[in-house]
Amino acid sequence: MVLGTYKEIVSARATDKQIQKVAQDGGIVTGLLAFALEEKIIEGAVVAGPSEKFWKPEPMVAMSADEIIAAAGTKYTFSPNVMMLKKAVRQYGIEKLGTVAIPCQTMGIRKMQSYPFGVRFLADKIKLLIGIYCMENFPYASLETFISEKMGVSMEMVEKMDIGKGKFWVHTQDEVLSIPLKETHGYEQSGCNICLDYVAELGDLSTGSVGSPDGWSTVITRTDGGDSIFKQAVEAGAFETKDIANVKPGLDLLQKLSAQKKEKNQKTIDKRKEMGLPVPF
Amino acid sequence: MSLINRIKKFFGMEAKPDIEAEPDAAKSAEGASEQEVEKVAEEKAKPRIGYIHLSGCTGDVMSLSENYDILAELLTNMVDIVYGQTLADVWWDDENPMPEMDLALVEGSVCLQDEHSLKELMEVRKRAAMVCAFGSCSATGCFTRYSRGGQQAQPAHESFVPIADLVKVDCAIPGCPPSPEIIAKTVVALINGDMDYLQPMIDLAGMTEACGCDLQLKVVNHALCIGCGTCVMACQTRALDMTNGRPELNSDRCVKCGVCYVQCPRSWWPDEQVKKDLGL
C-alpha cells in the first residue's frame, strides 16, 4: 500500500484565523495539538520550536496553545524531537503527551513503544503522534547554501520556506524567490535516501500539503486513537474538511509522489546491499 | 479471559485464544471439560524461572519488580521462581543441586578471577534450557568494562566479561537497567512462545561489545543516521546530545550499555511487530 494503512483521507484546514495566519498549510498539526491540549487529551506536546538561529529549530515542550502556535511552520532541517520525549515526561511531569514527527522519527518512537529496552514508563504516555509527510531533510548548512549562496538572501530575511511544484521557495517581506529542486539534490542528508516512508505511515494520523490546494492539508487518519481525536476536533469545529475526491490535485499526486520515493530509495537500498553496507529494512 | 491474555492486554500486546497453540490436544481431550483443557494449557505454559546474580547491582531485578500492577500475578500465577537470591531464597551448594530451569535470567558480568562465579555460570548453563543475559552488565559488560582491579580486599579481581564470552547465551535484554515493560513483555512472549516478538532479543545475544560510539561507527559512518534523536532519549546516563542533527557522545559519561544503538530505528527495524502493535 503506497499510502500505508489508513481509515480515511480528507482535505482539511484549521478554522482558527490566528492558526491560518502562521501555518505552513492547513494548520492541522498546530490546530490538532492545541485542540488536544484544550480537551485535556494531552497535557503537553513536543514540537519543533524556535532557537537562537533563524530557521534552525529546537525541540521544545509546549504546554500552552501559544507555545504550540509559536512552533508553527515547516523548517527544512533537523529537529530531533524524539530526544525531548523523555524530558517531557520526567522533567515536565507530563502524563499524556502529544508530539509531531517526520516518518523516521515516528519509527524511533514506535520501535521504542514495541521494544522499550532502556526507556521506562514512556511508551504508554504518548497519546497523540501526528506524522508529517517528508520527502527528504537537509542539514542546516545546506539551507544556508540554497538561501544565502544561491539566492543571495540572508536567513533572517526569510519569512517562509516551501517545497512544491518542483521548486524550493523562499518568501521574504518583499519577494518570492525559488531555485529548481534539481539544485538541491546532493544536499539532502544521505540517511534519507533509504527511507521508504513518505506519508508517515506509523502516525496516529498524518498530514501534509500534497494533494490539497494552498492553505489546505491532506489528512490521513490511521489508528483508532488518531481517527477519533481528529473526528472529535472536526465535530467541535476546529477544522473544516472537504472530500479528497473533490479537490485538486487530490490523491493521485500523493500516491504518485509516495510511489516515486519508495521506488527511488529501494534502488539505493539494493545498491547498498550489493556493496555490503548494512540496511535496517 | 485467561491471566496471560489479561496481562498481554495490559501491555497492549495482541491477545490470542487460550488454547490456540494446541488445537489437536484440545480436540483429543475427549470428555474433558473446556475448563480443564484451559487449565492444562495454562499449567503447561507456566515456566520455571531462575534468577542468577553475578557481578551486577540488583538493578535489573528491581526493574522487574517495578511491574507493580502485574507483579503479584506474574510471580504467583504465571511463573515459578525456582532459583535465586532476592526473589526466592534458594541457593545452590554441594548438597542442594541447582534445579532445572526453563529460563535463567543472569544479571551481571562474570569476574574471571572469581571461581565461584565461573562455577555458578557453568552450572546454570547445564541446568537451564534458555539462558538470558539480563541487563547490560550481563549482555555487554556495561560499566564493569572499566574494571581493572587493584582494590581491597581482592586486588586481583580485575577482569569482567559479558556472560556470552563464556557460555552460549540464547537471548539478551540489554538496558541499564532494562525497562520494567521490556522485561514483562519478554517473559510474556516466552510463556506464549511468541518467537516473532523474541527474535530481536535472540539476535542481541550476539552483541557483546557496545559503546555510545556505535552510533558514529555503525550509523553515522554508514550513512544511516537521520537525526531523529531516539538515541539521546534512550541513553540512560545522559552521555548523548544532538549537535547539528547528529549524536554527540560524551564518552566520559558512557557506561557501554548499548541501549542507544539497540533503540536506534536505523540499527534494526521490527516492521511487522510495530504494525501489529498499532493495529495497522
Coordinates of C-alpha atoms in Angstrom, one line a residue:
Chain A
M1 CA 0.0 0.0 0.0
V2 CA 1.6 3.1 -1.2
L3 CA 0.0 5.4 1.5
G4 CA 0.2 2.9 4.3
T5 CA -2.8 1.5 6.3
Y6 CA -5.4 4.2 6.9
K7 CA -9.0 4.7 7.8
E8 CA -9.9 7.9 6.0
I9 CA -8.3 10.7 3.9
V10 CA -9.7 14.2 3.7
S11 CA -8.6 17.7 2.8
A12 CA -8.8 20.0 5.8
R13 CA -7.8 23.2 7.4
A14 CA -8.0 24.8 10.8
T15 CA -10.8 27.3 11.3
D16 CA -8.9 29.4 13.7
K17 CA -7.8 32.6 11.9
Q18 CA -4.7 33.0 14.1
I19 CA -3.5 29.5 13.2
Q20 CA -4.3 30.0 9.5
K21 CA -2.0 33.1 9.5
V22 CA 1.1 31.2 10.8
A23 CA 0.5 27.7 9.5
Q24 CA 2.6 26.2 6.7
D25 CA -0.5 24.7 5.1
G26 CA -3.9 24.0 6.7
G27 CA -2.7 24.3 10.3
I28 CA -3.5 20.7 11.1
V29 CA -0.6 20.0 13.4
T30 CA -0.9 23.2 15.3
G31 CA -4.7 23.1 15.4
L32 CA -4.9 19.5 16.5
L33 CA -2.3 19.8 19.2
A34 CA -4.0 22.9 20.5
F35 CA -7.4 21.2 20.4
A36 CA -6.0 18.1 22.2
L37 CA -4.4 20.3 24.9
E38 CA -7.7 22.2 25.4
E39 CA -9.7 19.0 25.7
K40 CA -7.1 17.6 28.1
I41 CA -6.4 14.6 25.7
I42 CA -2.8 15.7 26.2
E43 CA -1.1 17.8 28.9
G44 CA 1.8 19.0 26.7
A45 CA 3.4 18.4 23.3
V46 CA 6.9 18.1 21.9
V47 CA 7.2 20.4 18.9
A48 CA 9.9 22.0 16.8
G49 CA 10.3 25.4 18.5
P50 CA 12.4 28.3 17.5
S51 CA 16.1 28.6 18.6
E52 CA 18.6 31.4 18.7
K53 CA 19.5 30.8 15.0
F54 CA 17.0 31.8 12.3
W55 CA 15.3 28.7 10.8
K56 CA 17.2 26.3 13.0
P57 CA 14.5 24.6 15.0
E58 CA 15.0 23.2 18.5
P59 CA 12.7 20.6 20.1
M60 CA 10.7 22.1 22.9
V61 CA 8.0 21.0 25.3
A62 CA 4.9 23.2 24.7
M63 CA 2.4 23.3 27.5
S64 CA 0.1 26.1 26.1
A65 CA -1.6 26.8 22.8
D66 CA 0.5 29.9 22.4
E67 CA 3.7 27.9 22.6
I68 CA 2.3 25.4 20.1
I69 CA 1.4 28.3 17.7
A70 CA 4.9 29.7 18.1
A71 CA 6.3 26.4 16.6
A72 CA 4.1 26.5 13.5
G73 CA 5.6 26.4 10.0
T74 CA 8.0 24.0 8.3
K75 CA 11.7 24.2 9.0
Y76 CA 13.6 22.2 6.4
T77 CA 16.3 20.9 8.8
F78 CA 16.7 18.6 11.8
S79 CA 14.7 19.0 14.9
P80 CA 15.4 15.8 16.9
N81 CA 12.0 15.8 18.6
V82 CA 12.3 12.3 19.9
M83 CA 15.1 13.2 22.3
M84 CA 12.7 15.5 24.2
L85 CA 10.0 12.9 24.9
K86 CA 11.8 11.6 27.9
K87 CA 12.5 15.1 29.3
A88 CA 8.8 16.0 28.8
V89 CA 7.7 13.1 30.9
R90 CA 10.5 13.2 33.5
Q91 CA 11.2 16.9 33.9
Y92 CA 7.9 18.4 33.0
G93 CA 5.9 15.6 34.6
I94 CA 3.6 15.2 31.6
E95 CA 1.5 12.0 31.8
K96 CA -0.3 12.4 28.5
L97 CA 2.0 13.6 25.7
G98 CA 1.5 14.6 22.2
T99 CA 4.1 15.1 19.5
V100 CA 4.7 15.8 15.9
A101 CA 7.2 13.7 13.9
I102 CA 8.5 13.1 10.4
P103 CA 8.4 9.5 9.2
C104 CA 11.8 8.4 10.5
Q105 CA 11.0 10.0 13.9
T106 CA 7.8 8.1 14.1
M107 CA 9.9 4.9 13.6
G108 CA 12.1 5.8 16.5
I109 CA 9.1 6.3 18.7
R110 CA 7.1 3.3 17.5
K111 CA 10.1 1.0 17.9
M112 CA 10.6 2.3 21.4
Q113 CA 6.9 1.5 22.2
S114 CA 7.2 -2.1 20.9
Y115 CA 10.7 -2.7 22.3
P116 CA 11.4 -0.2 25.2
F117 CA 14.7 -1.7 26.1
G118 CA 16.1 1.2 28.2
V119 CA 13.2 3.6 28.0
R120 CA 11.0 3.1 31.0
F121 CA 7.4 4.3 31.6
L122 CA 7.2 6.4 28.5
A123 CA 5.7 4.1 25.8
D124 CA 2.1 4.4 27.2
K125 CA 2.2 8.1 27.8
I126 CA 2.3 9.1 24.2
K127 CA -1.3 9.8 23.4
L128 CA -1.1 11.5 20.1
L129 CA 1.6 11.1 17.4
I130 CA 1.0 13.3 14.4
G131 CA 3.1 12.3 11.4
I132 CA 4.0 14.8 8.7
Y133 CA 4.8 13.9 5.1
C134 CA 8.5 14.1 4.3
M135 CA 10.4 13.6 1.0
E136 CA 13.8 14.4 2.5
N137 CA 15.5 16.6 5.0
F138 CA 18.6 18.9 4.9
P139 CA 21.5 19.8 7.2
Y140 CA 21.3 23.4 8.3
A141 CA 24.3 24.3 6.2
S142 CA 22.5 23.0 3.1
L143 CA 19.8 25.6 3.7
E144 CA 22.4 28.3 4.1
T145 CA 23.8 27.1 0.7
F146 CA 20.4 27.4 -1.0
I147 CA 19.3 30.7 0.6
S148 CA 22.4 32.7 1.4
E149 CA 24.6 31.5 -1.5
K150 CA 22.3 30.5 -4.4
M151 CA 19.5 33.1 -3.7
G152 CA 21.6 35.7 -2.1
V153 CA 19.2 36.3 0.8
S154 CA 20.3 36.3 4.4
M155 CA 18.5 33.8 6.6
E156 CA 16.9 36.4 8.9
M157 CA 15.0 37.9 6.0
V158 CA 13.2 34.7 5.3
E159 CA 9.5 34.6 6.3
K160 CA 8.6 31.2 4.9
M161 CA 10.2 28.3 3.1
D162 CA 8.3 25.8 1.0
I163 CA 8.9 22.9 -1.4
G164 CA 6.4 22.4 -4.1
K165 CA 5.8 22.4 -7.8
G166 CA 9.4 21.2 -8.4
K167 CA 11.0 24.2 -6.7
F168 CA 12.4 25.3 -3.3
W169 CA 10.7 28.6 -2.5
V170 CA 11.7 31.3 -0.1
H171 CA 9.3 34.1 0.8
T172 CA 10.7 37.4 2.2
Q173 CA 8.7 40.5 3.0
D174 CA 9.2 41.9 -0.5
E175 CA 9.7 39.0 -2.8
V176 CA 9.3 35.3 -3.6
L177 CA 12.4 33.5 -4.7
S178 CA 13.0 30.0 -5.9
I179 CA 15.6 27.5 -7.1
P180 CA 14.8 24.3 -9.0
L181 CA 14.7 21.3 -6.8
K182 CA 17.3 19.7 -9.0
E183 CA 19.8 22.2 -7.5
T184 CA 19.1 20.9 -4.0
H185 CA 19.9 17.3 -4.9
G186 CA 23.0 16.0 -3.2
Y187 CA 22.5 18.5 -0.3
E188 CA 19.9 16.3 1.5
Q189 CA 21.2 14.1 4.3
S190 CA 22.1 10.7 2.9
G191 CA 20.2 8.8 5.6
C192 CA 17.0 10.0 3.8
N193 CA 18.0 8.1 0.6
I194 CA 17.0 4.7 2.0
C195 CA 13.7 5.9 3.6
L196 CA 10.7 4.2 2.3
D197 CA 8.0 6.2 4.1
Y198 CA 6.7 9.4 2.6
V199 CA 3.3 9.9 4.3
A200 CA 4.3 9.0 7.9
E201 CA 2.7 5.6 7.8
L202 CA 3.1 5.0 11.5
G203 CA 1.5 8.2 12.8
D204 CA -1.8 8.1 14.7
L205 CA -2.7 10.3 11.8
S206 CA -0.6 12.1 9.2
T207 CA -0.8 15.3 7.3
G208 CA 1.0 17.3 4.6
S209 CA 0.4 19.7 1.8
V210 CA 0.5 17.4 -1.2
G211 CA -2.9 16.6 -2.7
S212 CA -4.7 19.7 -1.3
P213 CA -4.9 23.3 -2.6
D214 CA -2.8 26.1 -1.0
G215 CA -3.9 26.8 2.6
W216 CA -5.3 23.3 3.0
S217 CA -3.7 20.0 4.1
T218 CA -4.3 16.3 3.2
V219 CA -5.1 14.4 6.4
I220 CA -4.8 10.6 6.7
T221 CA -6.2 9.0 9.8
R222 CA -4.7 5.7 10.8
T223 CA -5.0 4.4 14.3
D224 CA -8.3 4.2 16.3
G225 CA -6.9 6.9 18.6
G226 CA -5.9 9.3 15.8
D227 CA -9.1 8.8 13.9
S228 CA -11.3 9.5 17.0
I229 CA -9.3 12.6 18.1
F230 CA -9.5 14.1 14.5
K231 CA -13.2 13.4 14.3
Q232 CA -13.8 15.0 17.7
A233 CA -11.9 18.1 16.5
V234 CA -13.9 18.3 13.3
E235 CA -17.1 18.0 15.2
A236 CA -16.0 20.7 17.6
G237 CA -15.5 23.0 14.7
A238 CA -11.7 23.2 14.9
F239 CA -11.4 22.1 11.3
E240 CA -13.3 22.3 8.1
T241 CA -13.0 19.4 5.8
K242 CA -13.6 18.5 2.1
D243 CA -13.9 15.2 0.5
I244 CA -10.5 14.4 -1.0
A245 CA -12.2 13.1 -4.2
N246 CA -13.4 16.7 -4.9
V247 CA -10.2 18.6 -4.5
K248 CA -7.3 19.1 -6.9
P249 CA -4.7 17.8 -7.3
G250 CA -6.0 15.1 -5.0
L251 CA -4.9 11.6 -4.1
D252 CA -3.4 10.8 -7.5
L253 CA -0.5 13.2 -6.9
L254 CA 0.0 12.0 -3.4
Q255 CA 0.2 8.4 -4.5
K256 CA 2.5 9.2 -7.3
L257 CA 5.0 11.0 -5.1
S258 CA 4.9 8.3 -2.5
A259 CA 5.5 5.6 -5.1
Q260 CA 8.3 7.6 -6.6
K261 CA 10.0 7.9 -3.2
K262 CA 9.7 4.3 -2.4
E263 CA 10.9 3.2 -5.8
K264 CA 13.9 5.5 -5.9
N265 CA 15.0 4.7 -2.4
Q266 CA 14.5 1.0 -2.8
K267 CA 17.1 1.3 -5.6
T268 CA 19.5 2.9 -3.2
I269 CA 18.8 0.1 -0.7
D270 CA 19.6 -2.5 -3.3
K271 CA 22.7 -0.8 -4.3
R272 CA 23.9 -0.6 -0.7
K273 CA 23.2 -4.3 -0.3
E274 CA 25.3 -5.0 -3.3
M275 CA 28.2 -3.1 -1.7
G276 CA 27.8 -5.0 1.5
L277 CA 26.6 -2.0 3.5
P278 CA 24.0 -2.5 6.3
V279 CA 20.4 -1.7 5.7
P280 CA 17.9 -1.9 8.6
F281 CA 14.9 -2.6 6.3
Chain B
M1 CA -10.1 -14.2 29.6
S2 CA -7.0 -16.0 30.8
L3 CA -4.4 -14.5 33.0
I4 CA -1.9 -14.3 30.2
N5 CA -4.3 -12.6 27.9
R6 CA -5.2 -10.1 30.7
I7 CA -1.6 -9.3 31.2
K8 CA -1.0 -9.1 27.4
K9 CA -3.8 -6.7 27.1
F10 CA -2.3 -4.6 29.9
F11 CA 0.8 -4.3 27.7
G12 CA -1.1 -3.7 24.6
M13 CA 0.0 -7.0 23.1
E14 CA -2.3 -8.9 20.9
A15 CA -4.4 -11.4 22.8
K16 CA -4.7 -14.9 21.3
P17 CA -7.3 -17.5 22.2
D18 CA -6.0 -19.5 25.2
I19 CA -5.7 -22.9 23.6
E20 CA -4.9 -21.8 20.0
A21 CA -1.4 -23.3 20.2
E22 CA -2.7 -26.8 21.0
P23 CA -5.7 -27.4 18.7
D24 CA -5.1 -31.1 18.4
A25 CA -4.7 -31.6 22.1
A26 CA -7.9 -29.7 22.7
K27 CA -9.8 -31.9 20.2
S28 CA -8.4 -35.1 21.6
A29 CA -9.2 -34.3 25.2
E30 CA -12.5 -36.1 24.8
G31 CA -14.7 -35.9 27.8
A32 CA -12.6 -33.2 29.5
S33 CA -14.4 -30.0 30.2
E34 CA -13.2 -26.9 28.4
Q35 CA -12.2 -25.5 31.7
E36 CA -9.9 -28.4 32.3
V37 CA -8.3 -28.1 28.9
E38 CA -7.7 -24.5 29.6
K39 CA -6.2 -25.3 33.0
V40 CA -3.8 -27.8 31.4
A41 CA -2.8 -25.3 28.7
E42 CA -2.1 -22.8 31.4
E43 CA -0.2 -25.2 33.6
K44 CA 1.9 -26.3 30.7
A45 CA 2.7 -22.7 30.0
K46 CA 4.0 -21.9 33.4
P47 CA 7.7 -21.7 33.1
R48 CA 10.3 -22.4 35.8
I49 CA 12.5 -19.3 36.1
G50 CA 15.8 -18.8 37.9
Y51 CA 17.5 -15.6 38.7
I52 CA 21.2 -15.7 38.9
H53 CA 23.1 -12.8 40.3
L54 CA 26.8 -12.4 39.2
S55 CA 28.6 -9.1 39.1
G56 CA 25.6 -7.0 38.9
C57 CA 23.9 -4.3 41.1
T58 CA 20.4 -5.9 41.5
G59 CA 19.0 -3.0 39.5
D60 CA 17.8 -5.4 36.8
V61 CA 15.7 -7.5 39.1
M62 CA 14.5 -4.3 40.8
S63 CA 13.3 -3.2 37.4
L64 CA 11.5 -6.4 37.0
S65 CA 9.8 -5.8 40.4
E66 CA 8.7 -2.4 39.2
N67 CA 6.0 -4.0 37.2
Y68 CA 3.8 -3.2 40.2
D69 CA 0.5 -3.7 38.6
I70 CA 1.1 -7.3 37.4
L71 CA 3.9 -8.5 39.7
A72 CA 1.8 -10.4 42.1
E73 CA 0.1 -12.2 39.3
L74 CA 3.3 -12.7 37.5
L75 CA 5.1 -14.3 40.4
T76 CA 2.3 -16.3 41.8
N77 CA 0.3 -17.5 38.8
M78 CA 2.4 -17.1 35.7
V79 CA 5.8 -18.4 36.5
D80 CA 7.6 -20.4 39.1
I81 CA 10.6 -18.8 40.5
V82 CA 12.7 -21.9 41.3
Y83 CA 16.1 -20.5 42.0
G84 CA 17.9 -17.4 43.1
Q85 CA 18.5 -15.0 45.9
T86 CA 16.4 -11.8 46.2
L87 CA 13.3 -13.2 44.6
A88 CA 13.4 -16.7 46.1
D89 CA 15.6 -17.8 48.9
V90 CA 17.1 -20.8 47.1
W91 CA 20.8 -21.2 47.0
W92 CA 22.8 -23.9 45.4
D93 CA 25.7 -25.8 47.1
D94 CA 27.2 -29.3 47.1
E95 CA 24.3 -30.8 49.0
N96 CA 21.5 -28.9 47.2
P97 CA 21.7 -29.2 43.4
M98 CA 20.6 -26.4 41.3
P99 CA 17.1 -27.1 39.9
E100 CA 16.2 -27.5 36.3
M101 CA 15.0 -24.2 34.7
D102 CA 13.2 -23.3 31.6
L103 CA 14.7 -19.8 31.7
A104 CA 17.6 -18.4 33.7
L105 CA 17.9 -14.7 34.0
V106 CA 21.5 -13.9 34.6
E107 CA 22.3 -10.5 35.9
G108 CA 25.8 -9.1 36.0
S109 CA 29.0 -9.9 34.1
V110 CA 31.5 -12.6 35.2
C111 CA 34.7 -11.9 37.1
L112 CA 37.3 -14.2 35.6
Q113 CA 39.3 -14.2 38.9
D114 CA 36.3 -15.4 40.9
E115 CA 36.0 -19.1 40.7
H116 CA 32.5 -19.2 42.4
S117 CA 31.0 -17.0 39.7
L118 CA 32.6 -19.1 37.0
K119 CA 31.3 -22.3 38.6
E120 CA 27.8 -21.0 39.0
L121 CA 27.6 -19.8 35.4
M122 CA 28.7 -23.1 34.1
E123 CA 26.1 -24.9 36.3
V124 CA 23.4 -22.5 35.1
R125 CA 24.2 -23.3 31.5
K126 CA 23.8 -27.0 32.3
R127 CA 20.5 -26.6 34.2
A128 CA 18.7 -24.0 32.1
A129 CA 17.0 -24.6 28.8
M130 CA 17.3 -21.0 28.0
V131 CA 20.0 -18.6 29.3
C132 CA 19.1 -14.9 29.1
A133 CA 21.7 -12.1 29.5
F134 CA 19.6 -10.0 31.8
G135 CA 20.6 -6.3 31.7
S136 CA 23.6 -4.7 30.1
C137 CA 26.3 -6.0 32.5
S138 CA 25.5 -9.5 31.6
A139 CA 24.9 -8.7 27.9
T140 CA 27.6 -6.2 27.0
G141 CA 29.8 -5.9 30.2
C142 CA 28.4 -2.4 30.6
F143 CA 30.3 -0.4 33.2
T144 CA 32.2 -3.4 34.5
R145 CA 34.1 -2.9 31.2
Y146 CA 36.0 -0.3 33.1
S147 CA 37.1 -2.6 36.0
R148 CA 40.9 -3.0 36.3
G149 CA 41.5 -4.4 39.7
G150 CA 43.8 -3.0 42.4
Q151 CA 41.1 -2.6 45.1
Q152 CA 40.9 -4.1 48.6
A153 CA 40.1 -6.8 49.6
Q154 CA 40.6 -8.6 46.2
P155 CA 43.1 -6.5 44.2
A156 CA 43.4 -9.3 41.7
H157 CA 39.7 -9.2 40.8
E158 CA 40.2 -7.2 37.6
S159 CA 38.7 -8.9 34.6
F160 CA 34.9 -8.9 33.9
V161 CA 33.3 -10.2 30.7
P162 CA 29.7 -10.5 29.4
I163 CA 28.4 -14.0 30.0
A164 CA 28.3 -14.8 26.3
D165 CA 32.1 -14.8 26.3
L166 CA 32.0 -17.9 28.5
V167 CA 28.7 -19.8 27.7
K168 CA 26.2 -19.9 25.0
V169 CA 23.5 -17.3 25.5
D170 CA 20.1 -17.7 24.0
C171 CA 18.8 -14.2 24.3
A172 CA 19.7 -10.8 25.8
I173 CA 17.7 -7.9 27.3
P174 CA 20.1 -5.0 27.4
G175 CA 19.5 -1.9 29.4
C176 CA 21.0 -0.3 32.5
P177 CA 18.6 -1.4 33.7
P178 CA 16.2 -2.8 31.1
S179 CA 12.8 -1.1 31.4
P180 CA 10.1 -2.9 33.5
E181 CA 8.0 -3.1 30.4
I182 CA 10.6 -4.9 28.2
I183 CA 11.1 -7.4 31.0
A184 CA 7.4 -8.2 31.3
K185 CA 6.9 -8.3 27.6
T186 CA 9.8 -10.7 27.2
V187 CA 8.5 -13.0 29.9
V188 CA 5.0 -12.9 28.5
A189 CA 6.3 -13.6 25.0
L190 CA 8.3 -16.6 26.4
I191 CA 5.3 -18.0 28.1
N192 CA 3.4 -17.7 24.8
G193 CA 6.2 -19.0 22.7
D194 CA 5.9 -15.8 20.7
M195 CA 9.2 -16.2 18.8
D196 CA 8.4 -13.3 16.5
Y197 CA 8.5 -10.9 19.4
L198 CA 11.6 -12.5 20.9
Q199 CA 13.6 -12.5 17.7
P200 CA 15.4 -9.2 18.5
M201 CA 16.3 -10.5 21.9
I202 CA 17.7 -13.6 20.3
D203 CA 19.7 -11.6 17.8
L204 CA 21.0 -9.3 20.6
A205 CA 22.6 -12.2 22.4
G206 CA 25.4 -11.8 19.9
M207 CA 26.0 -8.1 20.7
T208 CA 28.6 -8.4 23.5
E209 CA 30.6 -5.2 22.6
A210 CA 28.7 -2.0 23.0
C211 CA 29.5 1.7 23.3
G212 CA 28.0 5.1 22.6
C213 CA 30.5 5.3 19.7
D214 CA 28.5 2.5 17.9
L215 CA 26.3 5.4 16.7
Q216 CA 29.2 7.0 15.0
L217 CA 30.7 3.8 13.7
K218 CA 27.6 1.9 12.7
V219 CA 25.0 4.6 11.9
V220 CA 26.6 7.9 11.0
N221 CA 29.7 6.4 9.2
H222 CA 27.3 4.1 7.3
A223 CA 25.1 6.9 6.1
L224 CA 22.2 5.7 8.1
C225 CA 21.6 8.5 10.6
I226 CA 18.5 10.6 10.1
G227 CA 18.9 12.8 13.2
C228 CA 15.7 11.7 15.0
G229 CA 17.2 11.9 18.5
T230 CA 16.0 8.4 19.6
C231 CA 19.5 7.6 20.9
V232 CA 19.5 10.6 23.1
M233 CA 16.2 9.7 24.6
A234 CA 17.4 6.1 25.2
C235 CA 20.7 7.0 26.8
Q236 CA 20.4 6.2 30.5
T237 CA 23.3 8.4 31.7
R238 CA 22.8 11.5 29.5
A239 CA 26.0 10.8 27.7
L240 CA 24.5 11.8 24.4
D241 CA 23.3 15.0 22.9
M242 CA 22.4 16.1 19.4
T243 CA 24.8 18.5 17.6
N244 CA 23.7 19.7 14.1
G245 CA 21.4 16.7 13.9
R246 CA 23.9 14.1 14.8
P247 CA 24.5 12.3 18.1
E248 CA 27.5 13.6 20.0
L249 CA 28.9 11.3 22.7
N250 CA 30.4 12.4 26.0
S251 CA 32.5 9.2 26.4
D252 CA 33.3 10.1 30.0
R253 CA 29.6 9.6 30.8
C254 CA 29.0 6.5 28.6
V255 CA 28.7 3.2 30.5
K256 CA 28.7 1.0 27.4
C257 CA 25.3 -0.4 28.0
G258 CA 24.5 -0.5 24.3
V259 CA 20.9 0.9 24.6
C260 CA 21.4 3.8 22.2
Y261 CA 22.3 1.6 19.3
V262 CA 19.7 -1.0 20.2
Q263 CA 17.0 1.6 20.3
C264 CA 18.1 3.4 17.1
P265 CA 15.5 2.9 14.3
R266 CA 18.4 2.5 11.9
S267 CA 20.1 -0.4 13.6
W268 CA 17.3 -2.9 13.2
W269 CA 13.7 -2.4 12.4
P270 CA 10.8 -4.6 13.7
D271 CA 8.3 -3.7 10.9
E272 CA 5.7 -6.4 11.4
Q273 CA 5.7 -6.1 15.2
V274 CA 5.3 -2.4 15.2
K275 CA 2.3 -2.6 12.7
K276 CA 0.8 -5.4 14.8
D277 CA 1.1 -3.4 18.0
L278 CA -0.5 -0.3 16.3
G279 CA -3.3 -2.3 14.7
L280 CA -2.1 -1.2 11.2

